[in-house]
């Protein structure tokens, strides 16, 4: 078993789709190990998306991600990182395979409903970004 980080993004939370997305993830075989409703500050969103700082959509992305609450989740499954990326589908909903979270719930290429870590290394970093050591100790083992 391994773990990955998902974030149900502000578009999906504000339109009342968080519960449906959570159910979809559980039906796809993920165990929810931790989750919390939170609202990112500009500084937090900027740091989380640091890797995209030079991209033309960076400012808009930070503004979107701070526009309302989001719902980060620690998910567990066999090969969790790859499994979650397959379950959520391509970044752009128009390219997402039928039945994936983004095909079902995303609005457009920015407001695309959900984030998923892209490697085990980034999963560990992103889980620590949202969850404290004491929260993670409670779900260890
Ligand atoms: P994600 O892949 O989770 O992380 C980077 C995010 O940037 C991506 O989801 C989208 O929300 C956003 N993004 C990626 N490409 C574009 C784009 N061309 N225009 C606007 N937003 C984008």
PDB file of C-alpha atoms and ligand atoms in Angstrom:
ATOM      1  CA  UNK A   1       0.000   0.000   0.000  1.00  0.00           C
ATOM      2  CA  UNK A   2       1.159   3.555  -0.671  1.00  0.00           C
ATOM      3  CA  UNK A   3      -0.262   7.022  -0.241  1.00  0.00           C
ATOM      4  CA  UNK A   4      -0.918  10.064  -2.369  1.00  0.00           C
ATOM      5  CA  UNK A   5      -2.426  13.513  -1.961  1.00  0.00           C
ATOM      6  CA  UNK A   6      -5.606  14.646  -3.668  1.00  0.00           C
ATOM      7  CA  UNK A   7      -7.138  18.105  -3.381  1.00  0.00           C
ATOM      8  CA  UNK A   8     -10.798  18.572  -4.201  1.00  0.00           C
ATOM      9  CA  UNK A   9     -10.436  22.075  -5.649  1.00  0.00           C
ATOM     10  CA  UNK A  10     -12.540  25.181  -4.881  1.00  0.00           C
ATOM     11  CA  UNK A  11     -14.696  24.835  -8.026  1.00  0.00           C
ATOM     12  CA  UNK A  12     -15.895  21.392  -6.932  1.00  0.00           C
ATOM     13  CA  UNK A  13     -16.310  22.333  -3.252  1.00  0.00           C
ATOM     14  CA  UNK A  14     -18.292  25.505  -4.021  1.00  0.00           C
ATOM     15  CA  UNK A  15     -20.608  23.711  -6.440  1.00  0.00           C
ATOM     16  CA  UNK A  16     -21.376  20.980  -3.890  1.00  0.00           C
ATOM     17  CA  UNK A  17     -19.558  18.147  -5.660  1.00  0.00           C
ATOM     18  CA  UNK A  18     -17.081  17.243  -2.903  1.00  0.00           C
ATOM     19  CA  UNK A  19     -19.210  14.401  -1.523  1.00  0.00           C
ATOM     20  CA  UNK A  20     -19.793  12.860  -4.947  1.00  0.00           C
ATOM     21  CA  UNK A  21     -16.070  13.040  -5.730  1.00  0.00           C
ATOM     22  CA  UNK A  22     -15.189  11.463  -2.383  1.00  0.00           C
ATOM     23  CA  UNK A  23     -17.660   8.634  -3.061  1.00  0.00           C
ATOM     24  CA  UNK A  24     -16.177   8.165  -6.541  1.00  0.00           C
ATOM     25  CA  UNK A  25     -12.673   7.866  -5.063  1.00  0.00           C
ATOM     26  CA  UNK A  26     -13.824   5.325  -2.462  1.00  0.00           C
ATOM     27  CA  UNK A  27     -15.645   3.302  -5.120  1.00  0.00           C
ATOM     28  CA  UNK A  28     -12.434   3.337  -7.166  1.00  0.00           C
ATOM     29  CA  UNK A  29     -10.717   1.535  -4.276  1.00  0.00           C
ATOM     30  CA  UNK A  30      -8.979   4.299  -2.325  1.00  0.00           C
ATOM     31  CA  UNK A  31      -9.067   4.405   1.471  1.00  0.00           C
ATOM     32  CA  UNK A  32      -9.390   7.926   2.870  1.00  0.00           C
ATOM     33  CA  UNK A  33      -6.722   8.188   5.588  1.00  0.00           C
ATOM     34  CA  UNK A  34      -7.058  11.934   6.303  1.00  0.00           C
ATOM     35  CA  UNK A  35      -8.970  14.936   5.032  1.00  0.00           C
ATOM     36  CA  UNK A  36      -9.781  18.506   6.012  1.00  0.00           C
ATOM     37  CA  UNK A  37     -11.632  21.513   4.677  1.00  0.00           C
ATOM     38  CA  UNK A  38      -9.227  24.449   4.433  1.00  0.00           C
ATOM     39  CA  UNK A  39      -8.782  27.708   2.576  1.00  0.00           C
ATOM     40  CA  UNK A  40      -5.341  28.462   1.175  1.00  0.00           C
ATOM     41  CA  UNK A  41      -3.740  31.864   1.607  1.00  0.00           C
ATOM     42  CA  UNK A  42      -2.008  33.526  -1.359  1.00  0.00           C
ATOM     43  CA  UNK A  43       1.366  32.605   0.133  1.00  0.00           C
ATOM     44  CA  UNK A  44       0.394  28.945   0.626  1.00  0.00           C
ATOM     45  CA  UNK A  45      -1.044  28.549  -2.878  1.00  0.00           C
ATOM     46  CA  UNK A  46       1.985  30.321  -4.347  1.00  0.00           C
ATOM     47  CA  UNK A  47       4.301  27.932  -2.528  1.00  0.00           C
ATOM     48  CA  UNK A  48       2.274  24.831  -3.436  1.00  0.00           C
ATOM     49  CA  UNK A  49       2.355  25.744  -7.147  1.00  0.00           C
ATOM     50  CA  UNK A  50       5.933  27.104  -7.085  1.00  0.00           C
ATOM     51  CA  UNK A  51       6.856  24.731  -9.936  1.00  0.00           C
ATOM     52  CA  UNK A  52       4.402  26.605 -12.208  1.00  0.00           C
ATOM     53  CA  UNK A  53       5.618  30.123 -11.258  1.00  0.00           C
ATOM     54  CA  UNK A  54       6.855  30.932 -14.774  1.00  0.00           C
ATOM     55  CA  UNK A  55       3.703  29.669 -16.492  1.00  0.00           C
ATOM     56  CA  UNK A  56       1.264  32.222 -17.932  1.00  0.00           C
ATOM     57  CA  UNK A  57      -1.599  30.733 -15.892  1.00  0.00           C
ATOM     58  CA  UNK A  58       0.226  30.959 -12.522  1.00  0.00           C
ATOM     59  CA  UNK A  59      -1.436  34.131 -11.154  1.00  0.00           C
ATOM     60  CA  UNK A  60      -4.858  32.942 -12.251  1.00  0.00           C
ATOM     61  CA  UNK A  61      -4.235  29.508 -10.726  1.00  0.00           C
ATOM     62  CA  UNK A  62      -3.247  31.016  -7.356  1.00  0.00           C
ATOM     63  CA  UNK A  63      -6.286  33.286  -7.448  1.00  0.00           C
ATOM     64  CA  UNK A  64      -8.567  30.318  -8.234  1.00  0.00           C
ATOM     65  CA  UNK A  65      -7.060  28.084  -5.544  1.00  0.00           C
ATOM     66  CA  UNK A  66      -7.561  30.801  -2.901  1.00  0.00           C
ATOM     67  CA  UNK A  67     -11.086  31.702  -4.075  1.00  0.00           C
ATOM     68  CA  UNK A  68     -12.771  29.394  -1.569  1.00  0.00           C
ATOM     69  CA  UNK A  69     -12.292  26.274   0.534  1.00  0.00           C
ATOM     70  CA  UNK A  70     -10.579  23.202  -0.849  1.00  0.00           C
ATOM     71  CA  UNK A  71     -10.480  19.681   0.568  1.00  0.00           C
ATOM     72  CA  UNK A  72      -7.067  17.974   0.693  1.00  0.00           C
ATOM     73  CA  UNK A  73      -7.144  14.198   1.216  1.00  0.00           C
ATOM     74  CA  UNK A  74      -4.556  11.539   1.979  1.00  0.00           C
ATOM     75  CA  UNK A  75      -5.551   8.471  -0.040  1.00  0.00           C
ATOM     76  CA  UNK A  76      -4.177   4.955   0.262  1.00  0.00           C
ATOM     77  CA  UNK A  77      -4.149   2.186  -2.364  1.00  0.00           C
ATOM     78  CA  UNK A  78      -1.777  -0.167  -4.135  1.00  0.00           C
ATOM     79  CA  UNK A  79       0.370   2.109  -6.317  1.00  0.00           C
ATOM     80  CA  UNK A  80      -1.661   5.093  -5.102  1.00  0.00           C
ATOM     81  CA  UNK A  81       0.039   7.832  -7.174  1.00  0.00           C
ATOM     82  CA  UNK A  82      -0.500   6.163 -10.542  1.00  0.00           C
ATOM     83  CA  UNK A  83      -3.898   4.755  -9.593  1.00  0.00           C
ATOM     84  CA  UNK A  84      -5.184   8.198  -8.605  1.00  0.00           C
ATOM     85  CA  UNK A  85      -3.897   9.860 -11.761  1.00  0.00           C
ATOM     86  CA  UNK A  86      -5.737   7.249 -13.800  1.00  0.00           C
ATOM     87  CA  UNK A  87      -8.895   7.736 -11.742  1.00  0.00           C
ATOM     88  CA  UNK A  88      -8.946  11.535 -12.134  1.00  0.00           C
ATOM     89  CA  UNK A  89      -8.091  11.659 -15.868  1.00  0.00           C
ATOM     90  CA  UNK A  90      -6.217  14.207 -17.971  1.00  0.00           C
ATOM     91  CA  UNK A  91      -5.639  17.805 -16.774  1.00  0.00           C
ATOM     92  CA  UNK A  92      -7.926  19.210 -19.436  1.00  0.00           C
ATOM     93  CA  UNK A  93     -11.446  17.809 -18.987  1.00  0.00           C
ATOM     94  CA  UNK A  94     -11.999  17.699 -22.749  1.00  0.00           C
ATOM     95  CA  UNK A  95      -9.142  15.170 -22.915  1.00  0.00           C
ATOM     96  CA  UNK A  96     -10.129  13.203 -19.800  1.00  0.00           C
ATOM     97  CA  UNK A  97     -11.280   9.616 -20.409  1.00  0.00           C
ATOM     98  CA  UNK A  98     -14.991   8.920 -19.877  1.00  0.00           C
ATOM     99  CA  UNK A  99     -15.843   8.048 -16.288  1.00  0.00           C
ATOM    100  CA  UNK A 100     -12.823   9.817 -14.781  1.00  0.00           C
ATOM    101  CA  UNK A 101     -13.321  12.461 -12.078  1.00  0.00           C
ATOM    102  CA  UNK A 102     -12.409  15.302 -14.414  1.00  0.00           C
ATOM    103  CA  UNK A 103     -14.619  14.027 -17.233  1.00  0.00           C
ATOM    104  CA  UNK A 104     -17.504  13.873 -14.758  1.00  0.00           C
ATOM    105  CA  UNK A 105     -16.926  16.957 -12.605  1.00  0.00           C
ATOM    106  CA  UNK A 106     -14.379  19.429 -14.073  1.00  0.00           C
ATOM    107  CA  UNK A 107     -15.477  22.741 -15.608  1.00  0.00           C
ATOM    108  CA  UNK A 108     -12.407  23.674 -17.690  1.00  0.00           C
ATOM    109  CA  UNK A 109      -8.622  23.380 -17.782  1.00  0.00           C
ATOM    110  CA  UNK A 110      -8.142  25.582 -14.712  1.00  0.00           C
ATOM    111  CA  UNK A 111     -11.292  24.729 -12.750  1.00  0.00           C
ATOM    112  CA  UNK A 112     -10.608  21.012 -13.120  1.00  0.00           C
ATOM    113  CA  UNK A 113     -12.107  19.724  -9.851  1.00  0.00           C
ATOM    114  CA  UNK A 114      -9.170  17.803  -8.398  1.00  0.00           C
ATOM    115  CA  UNK A 115      -5.399  17.711  -7.956  1.00  0.00           C
ATOM    116  CA  UNK A 116      -3.299  14.558  -7.625  1.00  0.00           C
ATOM    117  CA  UNK A 117       0.405  14.184  -6.785  1.00  0.00           C
ATOM    118  CA  UNK A 118       2.520  13.176  -9.788  1.00  0.00           C
ATOM    119  CA  UNK A 119       5.215  11.080  -8.027  1.00  0.00           C
ATOM    120  CA  UNK A 120       5.822   9.312  -4.708  1.00  0.00           C
ATOM    121  CA  UNK A 121       8.344  12.024  -3.805  1.00  0.00           C
ATOM    122  CA  UNK A 122       5.873  14.835  -4.479  1.00  0.00           C
ATOM    123  CA  UNK A 123       3.126  12.896  -2.682  1.00  0.00           C
ATOM    124  CA  UNK A 124       5.234  12.850   0.493  1.00  0.00           C
ATOM    125  CA  UNK A 125       6.011  16.564   0.127  1.00  0.00           C
ATOM    126  CA  UNK A 126       2.400  17.521  -0.615  1.00  0.00           C
ATOM    127  CA  UNK A 127       0.984  15.386   2.234  1.00  0.00           C
ATOM    128  CA  UNK A 128       3.351  17.194   4.639  1.00  0.00           C
ATOM    129  CA  UNK A 129       2.261  20.523   3.145  1.00  0.00           C
ATOM    130  CA  UNK A 130      -1.312  20.026   4.359  1.00  0.00           C
ATOM    131  CA  UNK A 131      -1.036  17.653   7.325  1.00  0.00           C
ATOM    132  CA  UNK A 132       1.060  18.149  10.455  1.00  0.00           C
ATOM    133  CA  UNK A 133       3.383  15.524  11.908  1.00  0.00           C
ATOM    134  CA  UNK A 134       0.927  14.853  14.737  1.00  0.00           C
ATOM    135  CA  UNK A 135      -1.965  14.369  12.284  1.00  0.00           C
ATOM    136  CA  UNK A 136       0.181  11.967  10.256  1.00  0.00           C
ATOM    137  CA  UNK A 137       1.293  10.017  13.331  1.00  0.00           C
ATOM    138  CA  UNK A 138      -2.372   9.356  14.103  1.00  0.00           C
ATOM    139  CA  UNK A 139      -2.817   7.633  10.724  1.00  0.00           C
ATOM    140  CA  UNK A 140       0.543   5.850  10.606  1.00  0.00           C
ATOM    141  CA  UNK A 141       0.645   2.065  10.431  1.00  0.00           C
TER     142      UNK A 141
HETATM  143  P1  LIG B   1      -3.121  20.384 -11.774  1.00  0.00           P
HETATM  144  O1  LIG B   1      -2.558  19.550 -12.867  1.00  0.00           O
HETATM  145  O2  LIG B   1      -3.709  19.765 -10.583  1.00  0.00           O
HETATM  146  O3  LIG B   1      -1.977  21.403 -11.291  1.00  0.00           O
HETATM  147  C1  LIG B   1      -1.656  22.523 -12.090  1.00  0.00           C
HETATM  148  C2  LIG B   1      -2.918  23.259 -12.359  1.00  0.00           C
HETATM  149  O4  LIG B   1      -2.795  24.409 -13.160  1.00  0.00           O
HETATM  150  C3  LIG B   1      -3.864  22.374 -13.186  1.00  0.00           C
HETATM  151  O5  LIG B   1      -4.283  21.303 -12.409  1.00  0.00           O
HETATM  152  C4  LIG B   1      -4.920  23.378 -13.558  1.00  0.00           C
HETATM  153  O6  LIG B   1      -5.787  23.692 -12.467  1.00  0.00           O
HETATM  154  C5  LIG B   1      -4.032  24.586 -13.842  1.00  0.00           C
HETATM  155  N1  LIG B   1      -3.718  24.687 -15.269  1.00  0.00           N
HETATM  156  C6  LIG B   1      -2.944  23.868 -15.999  1.00  0.00           C
HETATM  157  N2  LIG B   1      -2.874  24.295 -17.283  1.00  0.00           N
HETATM  158  C7  LIG B   1      -3.617  25.412 -17.343  1.00  0.00           C
HETATM  159  C8  LIG B   1      -3.930  26.337 -18.385  1.00  0.00           C
HETATM  160  N3  LIG B   1      -3.430  26.179 -19.616  1.00  0.00           N
HETATM  161  N4  LIG B   1      -4.721  27.373 -18.084  1.00  0.00           N
HETATM  162  C9  LIG B   1      -5.203  27.530 -16.837  1.00  0.00           C
HETATM  163  N5  LIG B   1      -4.930  26.700 -15.804  1.00  0.00           N
HETATM  164  C10 LIG B   1      -4.158  25.658 -16.060  1.00  0.00           C
END
